[in-house]
Amino acid sequence: MTELEEKIARLIEAAGPMSVSDYMALCLFDPEHGYYTAREPFGRGGDFITAPEVSQMFGELVAVWLYAAWQACGAPEDAIIAEIGPGRGTLMKDMLRTLARLDGGFAARHIAMVEASPRLAAVQKEALSGAPAPGTHGQPQWYGRVEDLPERPLFIVGNELFDALPIHQYVKSAAGWRERVVGVGEEGALAFMAGAGVPDPAMLPPGADAAPESAVFEAAPAREALMETVAGRLAVQGGAGLFIDYGYEGPALGDTLQAVRRHAYDDALAHPGEADLTAHVDFAALARIARGEGLAARLMPQGAFLLGLGLLGRAGRLGADRSAEEQERIRGEVERLAGPEAMGTLFKVLAVMPRGVAVPPFDGGG
Ligand code: SAH
């Protein structure tokens, strides 16, 4: 039993089964034992590898996009360049190098890191010490929440952020749809159960009535609230956002809660606090929220996005004059980032920006 599992079992004994959302929040952010608050989860030695950790080319191309978005929005002088949920800080580190090359002045503007975990913020400070690139003078600043950012035009990126926000699950029981909860089963281990809560019928996706018993659907109010905050700021202060995650265009039935520990899938209840817990992102819901704030929202697969920004050309330049082994490694990174069997199609890129602004490789329109 992990220490967090004992704590969760005690909480359940005292107060009854907890929602999947509360369980996920404890697993990821418990101040003592949470996955993001207490562990070093990323990178080759960690539990999973994200796109910026796969290759420097990811951050470089995202920086090219952010720079193009800044120009398309009229190149506001007082813009903030921000990342939310920066993990080990690798993406911003790669971005700053490219931004300084594109335009030293842009990289010297206000750099903001929005990170909920104080421990990861410290890791990021270390990664960015000495950044931005030589010859510029801005120093990155850290913020705990988007709400704390200065009220200025905002160019913000988030990779694998929304999948880490707690979700609620609902399960079809013999008595109908009920909130899915985590309780303690007969053998004393944590177990999923149908709780007493009944979802608002308006929340149910199409086909919910005919769904078989034990079908699951998910709702992500915390994720949607964060999108509303970001989009609300972009609508008022100007700017653009780019969010990359694995996900689908809902609404849809399905249990996407997933645990990964030491590079392998794990039971979501088996190692609380020691496994990464995520859920697939419903991009249609996030796009609807951005549009509701008066913004344009556009979606494309990660592979098409990176190829559209010149991934192959960048790989070619990076590999020029390198050994055959190095070139093979770079080819492998391209395949992982953009290949349909790897991150290319399951991962998607959502761009939100003012209506009427077009930033390639997204076309114009809503
Ligand atoms: N972007 C990184 C890390 C992804 S993991 C990468 O691609 O490697 C998710 C990150 O989001 C972690 O840094 C976690 O601490 C942070 N996070 C989760 N919820 C957050 C919130 N509400 N606000 C800011 N950061 C958050």
CSV table of C-alpha atoms and ligand atoms in Angstrom, one decimal:
chain,number,residue,atom,x,y,z
A,1,MET,CA,0.0,0.0,0.0
A,2,THR,CA,1.3,3.5,-0.8
A,3,GLU,CA,1.2,6.1,1.9
A,4,LEU,CA,-1.4,8.0,-0.1
A,5,GLU,CA,-3.5,4.9,-0.5
A,6,GLU,CA,-3.7,4.6,3.3
A,7,LYS,CA,-4.6,8.3,3.6
A,8,ILE,CA,-7.3,7.9,1.0
A,9,ALA,CA,-8.7,4.7,2.7
A,10,ARG,CA,-8.9,6.6,6.0
A,11,LEU,CA,-10.7,9.5,4.3
A,12,ILE,CA,-13.2,7.1,2.7
A,13,GLU,CA,-13.7,5.4,6.1
A,14,ALA,CA,-14.5,8.7,7.7
A,15,ALA,CA,-16.5,10.4,5.0
A,16,GLY,CA,-17.7,7.7,2.5
A,17,PRO,CA,-16.6,7.0,-1.0
A,18,MET,CA,-15.1,9.9,-3.0
A,19,SER,CA,-15.7,11.1,-6.5
A,20,VAL,CA,-13.2,10.1,-9.2
A,21,SER,CA,-12.4,13.8,-9.4
A,22,ASP,CA,-11.4,14.0,-5.7
A,23,TYR,CA,-9.4,10.8,-6.1
A,24,MET,CA,-7.6,12.2,-9.1
A,25,ALA,CA,-6.9,15.5,-7.4
A,26,LEU,CA,-5.4,13.7,-4.3
A,27,CYS,CA,-3.3,11.4,-6.5
A,28,LEU,CA,-1.9,14.3,-8.5
A,29,PHE,CA,-1.7,17.2,-6.0
A,30,ASP,CA,-1.8,15.9,-2.4
A,31,PRO,CA,0.7,18.3,-0.8
A,32,GLU,CA,2.7,15.4,0.7
A,33,HIS,CA,2.3,12.5,-1.6
A,34,GLY,CA,0.8,13.8,-4.9
A,35,TYR,CA,2.3,12.8,-8.2
A,36,TYR,CA,3.1,16.3,-9.3
A,37,THR,CA,3.8,17.7,-5.9
A,38,ALA,CA,6.2,15.0,-4.6
A,39,ARG,CA,7.7,13.2,-7.6
A,40,GLU,CA,9.9,13.7,-10.6
A,41,PRO,CA,7.7,12.0,-13.2
A,42,PHE,CA,9.0,13.1,-16.5
A,43,GLY,CA,11.8,12.3,-18.8
A,44,ARG,CA,13.6,9.1,-19.7
A,45,GLY,CA,14.2,8.1,-16.1
A,46,GLY,CA,10.6,8.9,-15.1
A,47,ASP,CA,7.3,7.3,-15.8
A,48,PHE,CA,6.5,8.8,-19.2
A,49,ILE,CA,7.9,11.0,-21.9
A,50,THR,CA,6.1,14.0,-23.3
A,51,ALA,CA,6.7,15.6,-26.7
A,52,PRO,CA,9.1,18.3,-25.5
A,53,GLU,CA,11.1,15.5,-23.8
A,54,VAL,CA,11.2,13.5,-27.0
A,55,SER,CA,12.9,16.2,-29.1
A,56,GLN,CA,14.0,19.8,-29.0
A,57,MET,CA,12.2,20.2,-32.4
A,58,PHE,CA,8.9,20.2,-30.7
A,59,GLY,CA,9.6,23.4,-28.7
A,60,GLU,CA,11.3,25.0,-31.6
A,61,LEU,CA,8.3,24.6,-33.9
A,62,VAL,CA,5.8,25.7,-31.2
A,63,ALA,CA,8.0,28.8,-30.7
A,64,VAL,CA,7.7,29.5,-34.5
A,65,TRP,CA,3.9,29.2,-34.2
A,66,LEU,CA,3.7,31.5,-31.2
A,67,TYR,CA,5.9,34.1,-32.9
A,68,ALA,CA,3.7,34.0,-36.0
A,69,ALA,CA,0.6,34.3,-33.8
A,70,TRP,CA,2.1,37.4,-32.1
A,71,GLN,CA,2.8,39.0,-35.5
A,72,ALA,CA,-0.7,38.1,-36.8
A,73,CYS,CA,-2.2,39.8,-33.7
A,74,GLY,CA,-0.4,43.1,-34.5
A,75,ALA,CA,2.9,42.4,-32.6
A,76,PRO,CA,1.7,44.0,-29.3
A,77,GLU,CA,4.8,45.5,-27.5
A,78,ASP,CA,3.7,44.6,-24.0
A,79,ALA,CA,2.9,40.9,-24.8
A,80,ILE,CA,3.5,38.1,-22.3
A,81,ILE,CA,4.8,34.8,-23.5
A,82,ALA,CA,3.5,32.1,-21.1
A,83,GLU,CA,3.5,28.4,-20.6
A,84,ILE,CA,1.0,26.7,-18.3
A,85,GLY,CA,1.9,23.3,-16.7
A,86,PRO,CA,5.6,23.4,-17.8
A,87,GLY,CA,6.7,20.1,-16.2
A,88,ARG,CA,10.5,20.1,-16.2
A,89,GLY,CA,10.7,23.3,-18.2
A,90,THR,CA,12.1,21.7,-21.3
A,91,LEU,CA,9.5,23.2,-23.7
A,92,MET,CA,10.1,26.8,-22.6
A,93,LYS,CA,13.9,26.3,-22.7
A,94,ASP,CA,13.7,25.2,-26.3
A,95,MET,CA,11.2,27.9,-27.2
A,96,LEU,CA,13.4,30.7,-25.7
A,97,ARG,CA,16.4,29.6,-27.8
A,98,THR,CA,14.3,29.8,-31.0
A,99,LEU,CA,12.5,33.0,-30.1
A,100,ALA,CA,15.8,34.7,-29.4
A,101,ARG,CA,16.9,33.6,-32.9
A,102,LEU,CA,13.7,34.8,-34.6
A,103,ASP,CA,13.7,38.2,-32.8
A,104,GLY,CA,15.8,38.9,-29.7
A,105,GLY,CA,13.3,41.6,-28.6
A,106,PHE,CA,10.5,39.0,-28.5
A,107,ALA,CA,12.4,36.7,-26.2
A,108,ALA,CA,13.2,39.6,-23.9
A,109,ARG,CA,9.6,40.3,-23.3
A,110,HIS,CA,7.8,39.1,-20.2
A,111,ILE,CA,8.2,35.3,-19.9
A,112,ALA,CA,5.6,33.8,-17.5
A,113,MET,CA,5.5,30.2,-16.2
A,114,VAL,CA,2.2,29.1,-14.7
A,115,GLU,CA,2.7,26.1,-12.5
A,116,ALA,CA,0.5,24.7,-9.7
A,117,SER,CA,3.2,22.5,-8.1
A,118,PRO,CA,5.8,24.4,-6.1
A,119,ARG,CA,8.2,21.5,-6.5
A,120,LEU,CA,8.0,21.5,-10.2
A,121,ALA,CA,8.3,25.3,-10.3
A,122,ALA,CA,11.7,24.9,-8.6
A,123,VAL,CA,12.7,22.3,-11.2
A,124,GLN,CA,11.7,24.7,-13.9
A,125,LYS,CA,13.7,27.6,-12.4
A,126,GLU,CA,16.8,25.4,-12.5
A,127,ALA,CA,16.1,24.4,-16.1
A,128,LEU,CA,15.7,28.1,-17.2
A,129,SER,CA,18.5,29.5,-15.1
A,130,GLY,CA,20.5,31.6,-17.5
A,131,ALA,CA,17.5,31.9,-19.8
A,132,PRO,CA,16.5,33.7,-21.9
A,133,ALA,CA,19.2,33.4,-24.5
A,134,PRO,CA,22.4,35.5,-24.1
A,135,GLY,CA,22.1,39.1,-25.1
A,136,THR,CA,18.5,39.5,-23.9
A,137,HIS,CA,17.5,40.7,-20.5
A,138,GLY,CA,14.0,39.5,-19.5
A,139,GLN,CA,13.9,37.0,-16.7
A,140,PRO,CA,11.1,34.4,-16.5
A,141,GLN,CA,8.5,34.9,-13.7
A,142,TRP,CA,6.5,32.2,-12.0
A,143,TYR,CA,2.8,32.2,-11.2
A,144,GLY,CA,0.5,29.7,-9.5
A,145,ARG,CA,-2.6,30.5,-11.5
A,146,VAL,CA,-3.6,32.1,-14.8
A,147,GLU,CA,-5.6,34.6,-12.7
A,148,ASP,CA,-2.3,36.0,-11.3
A,149,LEU,CA,-0.8,36.9,-14.7
A,150,PRO,CA,-0.5,40.6,-15.4
A,151,GLU,CA,-3.3,41.9,-17.6
A,152,ARG,CA,-1.6,42.2,-20.9
A,153,PRO,CA,-1.8,40.5,-24.3
A,154,LEU,CA,-1.1,36.8,-23.7
A,155,PHE,CA,0.6,34.2,-25.9
A,156,ILE,CA,0.2,31.0,-24.0
A,157,VAL,CA,1.0,27.4,-24.7
A,158,GLY,CA,0.2,24.2,-22.7
A,159,ASN,CA,1.4,20.7,-23.5
A,160,GLU,CA,-0.3,17.8,-21.7
A,161,LEU,CA,-2.0,20.2,-19.2
A,162,PHE,CA,-5.7,19.6,-19.7
A,163,ASP,CA,-5.3,15.8,-19.5
A,164,ALA,CA,-4.0,16.3,-15.9
A,165,LEU,CA,-7.0,18.1,-14.6
A,166,PRO,CA,-9.4,16.0,-12.5
A,167,ILE,CA,-12.5,14.6,-14.2
A,168,HIS,CA,-15.8,13.2,-12.9
A,169,GLN,CA,-17.0,9.9,-14.2
A,170,TYR,CA,-20.6,8.5,-14.4
A,171,VAL,CA,-21.4,4.9,-14.8
A,172,LYS,CA,-24.6,3.1,-16.0
A,173,SER,CA,-25.9,1.0,-13.2
A,174,ALA,CA,-28.9,-1.3,-13.0
A,175,ALA,CA,-30.8,1.7,-11.6
A,176,GLY,CA,-29.6,4.2,-14.3
A,177,TRP,CA,-26.7,6.6,-14.5
A,178,ARG,CA,-24.8,7.3,-11.3
A,179,GLU,CA,-21.7,9.2,-10.4
A,180,ARG,CA,-18.7,6.8,-10.3
A,181,VAL,CA,-16.9,6.9,-6.9
A,182,VAL,CA,-13.9,5.3,-5.3
A,183,GLY,CA,-14.6,3.3,-2.2
A,184,VAL,CA,-13.0,0.5,-0.2
A,185,GLY,CA,-14.0,-3.0,-1.5
A,186,GLU,CA,-14.5,-6.2,0.4
A,187,GLU,CA,-10.8,-7.1,0.4
A,188,GLY,CA,-9.8,-3.7,1.8
A,189,ALA,CA,-8.5,-2.4,-1.5
A,190,LEU,CA,-9.7,0.7,-3.3
A,191,ALA,CA,-12.5,-0.1,-5.8
A,192,PHE,CA,-14.8,1.8,-8.3
A,193,MET,CA,-18.4,1.8,-7.3
A,194,ALA,CA,-21.7,3.4,-8.5
A,195,GLY,CA,-22.3,6.3,-6.1
A,196,ALA,CA,-25.6,7.9,-5.1
A,197,GLY,CA,-25.2,11.0,-7.2
A,198,VAL,CA,-27.4,11.2,-10.4
A,199,PRO,CA,-26.1,13.3,-13.3
A,200,ASP,CA,-28.2,16.1,-14.8
A,201,PRO,CA,-29.8,14.4,-17.9
A,202,ALA,CA,-28.7,17.4,-20.0
A,203,MET,CA,-25.1,16.3,-19.4
A,204,LEU,CA,-25.5,12.9,-20.9
A,205,PRO,CA,-24.0,12.3,-24.4
A,206,PRO,CA,-26.1,10.9,-27.3
A,207,GLY,CA,-26.8,7.2,-26.9
A,208,ALA,CA,-26.6,7.3,-23.1
A,209,ASP,CA,-30.1,5.9,-22.7
A,210,ALA,CA,-29.4,2.8,-24.8
A,211,ALA,CA,-25.9,2.3,-23.3
A,212,PRO,CA,-25.2,-1.1,-21.7
A,213,GLU,CA,-24.7,-1.5,-18.0
A,214,SER,CA,-21.2,-0.4,-16.7
A,215,ALA,CA,-20.8,2.1,-19.6
A,216,VAL,CA,-19.0,5.2,-18.5
A,217,PHE,CA,-19.0,8.9,-19.5
A,218,GLU,CA,-16.9,11.7,-18.3
A,219,ALA,CA,-17.3,15.3,-17.4
A,220,ALA,CA,-14.5,17.8,-16.8
A,221,PRO,CA,-15.7,20.9,-15.1
A,222,ALA,CA,-12.2,21.8,-13.8
A,223,ARG,CA,-10.8,21.6,-17.3
A,224,GLU,CA,-13.6,23.6,-18.8
A,225,ALA,CA,-13.3,26.3,-16.0
A,226,LEU,CA,-9.6,26.7,-16.8
A,227,MET,CA,-10.3,27.0,-20.5
A,228,GLU,CA,-13.0,29.7,-19.7
A,229,THR,CA,-10.4,31.6,-17.6
A,230,VAL,CA,-7.8,31.5,-20.4
A,231,ALA,CA,-10.2,32.3,-23.2
A,232,GLY,CA,-11.8,35.1,-21.2
A,233,ARG,CA,-8.4,36.8,-20.8
A,234,LEU,CA,-7.5,36.3,-24.5
A,235,ALA,CA,-10.9,37.9,-25.5
A,236,VAL,CA,-10.3,40.9,-23.3
A,237,GLN,CA,-6.6,41.5,-23.4
A,238,GLY,CA,-5.8,40.0,-26.8
A,239,GLY,CA,-3.4,37.2,-27.7
A,240,ALA,CA,-3.6,33.5,-28.6
A,241,GLY,CA,-3.3,30.1,-27.0
A,242,LEU,CA,-2.0,26.7,-28.2
A,243,PHE,CA,-2.9,23.6,-26.3
A,244,ILE,CA,-1.6,20.1,-27.2
A,245,ASP,CA,-3.0,17.0,-25.6
A,246,TYR,CA,-4.3,13.6,-26.4
A,247,GLY,CA,-8.0,13.6,-26.9
A,248,TYR,CA,-11.1,13.3,-29.1
A,249,GLU,CA,-14.0,15.4,-30.3
A,250,GLY,CA,-16.9,14.5,-28.0
A,251,PRO,CA,-19.4,14.2,-26.6
A,252,ALA,CA,-18.9,10.5,-26.3
A,253,LEU,CA,-19.2,7.6,-24.0
A,254,GLY,CA,-16.0,5.9,-22.7
A,255,ASP,CA,-13.7,5.4,-19.8
A,256,THR,CA,-10.4,7.2,-20.6
A,257,LEU,CA,-9.0,7.5,-17.1
A,258,GLN,CA,-5.5,6.1,-17.4
A,259,ALA,CA,-2.5,5.4,-15.1
A,260,VAL,CA,1.1,5.2,-16.3
A,261,ARG,CA,3.9,4.1,-14.0
A,262,ARG,CA,7.5,3.4,-15.1
A,263,HIS,CA,6.5,3.6,-18.8
A,264,ALA,CA,3.7,1.0,-18.5
A,265,TYR,CA,0.0,1.2,-18.1
A,266,ASP,CA,-1.1,0.6,-14.5
A,267,ASP,CA,-4.4,0.0,-12.8
A,268,ALA,CA,-5.8,3.5,-11.9
A,269,LEU,CA,-6.4,2.5,-8.3
A,270,ALA,CA,-3.2,0.4,-7.7
A,271,HIS,CA,-0.5,3.0,-6.9
A,272,PRO,CA,-2.1,6.3,-5.8
A,273,GLY,CA,0.5,9.1,-5.9
A,274,GLU,CA,3.1,6.8,-7.7
A,275,ALA,CA,1.4,6.7,-11.1
A,276,ASP,CA,0.5,9.5,-13.5
A,277,LEU,CA,-3.2,9.8,-13.9
A,278,THR,CA,-4.7,11.4,-17.0
A,279,ALA,CA,-7.9,11.4,-19.0
A,280,HIS,CA,-8.4,12.1,-22.7
A,281,VAL,CA,-9.4,15.7,-23.5
A,282,ASP,CA,-12.7,16.4,-25.2
A,283,PHE,CA,-11.5,19.1,-27.6
A,284,ALA,CA,-15.0,19.9,-28.9
A,285,ALA,CA,-16.0,21.0,-25.4
A,286,LEU,CA,-12.9,23.2,-25.1
A,287,ALA,CA,-13.4,24.7,-28.6
A,288,ARG,CA,-17.1,25.5,-27.7
A,289,ILE,CA,-16.0,27.4,-24.6
A,290,ALA,CA,-13.4,29.4,-26.5
A,291,ARG,CA,-16.0,30.3,-29.2
A,292,GLY,CA,-18.5,31.2,-26.5
A,293,GLU,CA,-15.9,33.8,-25.4
A,294,GLY,CA,-15.9,35.3,-28.9
A,295,LEU,CA,-12.7,33.6,-30.1
A,296,ALA,CA,-11.9,31.4,-33.0
A,297,ALA,CA,-10.9,27.8,-32.2
A,298,ARG,CA,-9.2,25.5,-34.6
A,299,LEU,CA,-8.0,21.9,-34.2
A,300,MET,CA,-5.6,19.6,-36.0
A,301,PRO,CA,-3.6,16.5,-35.3
A,302,GLN,CA,-0.2,17.0,-33.8
A,303,GLY,CA,1.5,15.3,-36.9
A,304,ALA,CA,-0.2,17.6,-39.4
A,305,PHE,CA,0.6,20.6,-37.2
A,306,LEU,CA,4.3,19.9,-36.9
A,307,LEU,CA,4.7,18.8,-40.5
A,308,GLY,CA,2.9,22.0,-41.6
A,309,LEU,CA,5.4,24.1,-39.6
A,310,GLY,CA,8.3,22.4,-41.3
A,311,LEU,CA,9.3,19.5,-39.1
A,312,LEU,CA,11.0,17.7,-41.9
A,313,GLY,CA,13.1,20.7,-42.9
A,314,ARG,CA,14.1,21.3,-39.3
A,315,ALA,CA,15.1,17.6,-38.9
A,316,GLY,CA,17.2,17.8,-42.1
A,317,ARG,CA,19.0,20.9,-40.9
A,318,LEU,CA,19.5,19.4,-37.4
A,319,GLY,CA,21.0,16.3,-38.9
A,320,ALA,CA,23.2,17.9,-41.5
A,321,ASP,CA,26.9,17.0,-41.0
A,322,ARG,CA,26.0,14.7,-38.1
A,323,SER,CA,26.9,11.0,-37.9
A,324,ALA,CA,24.6,8.4,-39.4
A,325,GLU,CA,23.7,7.4,-35.8
A,326,GLU,CA,22.7,10.9,-34.9
A,327,GLN,CA,20.6,11.2,-38.1
A,328,GLU,CA,18.9,7.9,-37.3
A,329,ARG,CA,18.0,9.3,-33.8
A,330,ILE,CA,16.6,12.5,-35.3
A,331,ARG,CA,14.5,10.4,-37.8
A,332,GLY,CA,13.2,8.4,-34.9
A,333,GLU,CA,12.2,11.6,-33.1
A,334,VAL,CA,10.3,12.8,-36.2
A,335,GLU,CA,8.5,9.5,-36.2
A,336,ARG,CA,7.5,9.6,-32.6
A,337,LEU,CA,6.3,13.2,-32.7
A,338,ALA,CA,4.4,13.0,-36.0
A,339,GLY,CA,3.9,9.4,-37.0
A,340,PRO,CA,0.3,8.1,-37.1
A,341,GLU,CA,1.3,5.1,-35.0
A,342,ALA,CA,2.9,7.3,-32.4
A,343,MET,CA,1.8,10.8,-31.2
A,344,GLY,CA,0.9,12.1,-34.7
A,345,THR,CA,-2.9,11.5,-34.7
A,346,LEU,CA,-3.9,10.7,-31.1
A,347,PHE,CA,-2.4,14.0,-30.0
A,348,LYS,CA,-4.2,17.1,-31.2
A,349,VAL,CA,-3.4,20.8,-31.2
A,350,LEU,CA,-6.1,23.4,-30.3
A,351,ALA,CA,-5.4,27.0,-31.3
A,352,VAL,CA,-7.5,29.8,-29.9
A,353,MET,CA,-7.2,33.3,-31.2
A,354,PRO,CA,-9.2,36.4,-32.1
A,355,ARG,CA,-11.7,35.9,-34.9
A,356,GLY,CA,-10.4,36.9,-38.3
A,357,VAL,CA,-6.7,36.2,-37.4
A,358,ALA,CA,-5.2,33.3,-39.3
A,359,VAL,CA,-1.9,31.6,-38.2
A,360,PRO,CA,-0.6,28.7,-40.4
A,361,PRO,CA,-0.8,25.8,-40.5
A,362,PHE,CA,-4.4,26.4,-39.4
A,363,ASP,CA,-6.7,27.8,-42.0
A,364,GLY,CA,-9.0,30.8,-41.4
A,365,GLY,CA,-12.6,30.5,-40.3
A,366,GLY,CA,-14.3,29.6,-37.0
B,1,SAH,N1,4.0,20.3,-20.2
B,1,SAH,C1,4.9,19.4,-19.6
B,1,SAH,C2,4.3,18.6,-18.4
B,1,SAH,C3,3.0,18.0,-18.5
B,1,SAH,S1,2.4,17.3,-17.0
B,1,SAH,C4,5.4,18.4,-20.6
B,1,SAH,O1,4.9,18.4,-21.7
B,1,SAH,O2,6.4,17.6,-20.3
B,1,SAH,C5,1.2,18.5,-16.4
B,1,SAH,C6,1.9,19.8,-15.8
B,1,SAH,O3,0.8,20.7,-15.5
B,1,SAH,C7,2.6,19.6,-14.5
B,1,SAH,O4,3.7,20.5,-14.5
B,1,SAH,C8,1.6,20.0,-13.4
B,1,SAH,O5,2.1,20.3,-12.2
B,1,SAH,C9,0.9,21.1,-14.1
B,1,SAH,N2,-0.5,21.5,-13.7
B,1,SAH,C10,-1.5,20.7,-13.5
B,1,SAH,N3,-2.6,21.4,-13.2
B,1,SAH,C11,-2.3,22.7,-13.3
B,1,SAH,C12,-3.0,23.9,-13.1
B,1,SAH,N4,-4.3,24.0,-12.8
B,1,SAH,N5,-2.3,25.1,-13.3
B,1,SAH,C13,-1.0,25.1,-13.6
B,1,SAH,N6,-0.3,23.9,-13.8
B,1,SAH,C14,-0.9,22.8,-13.6
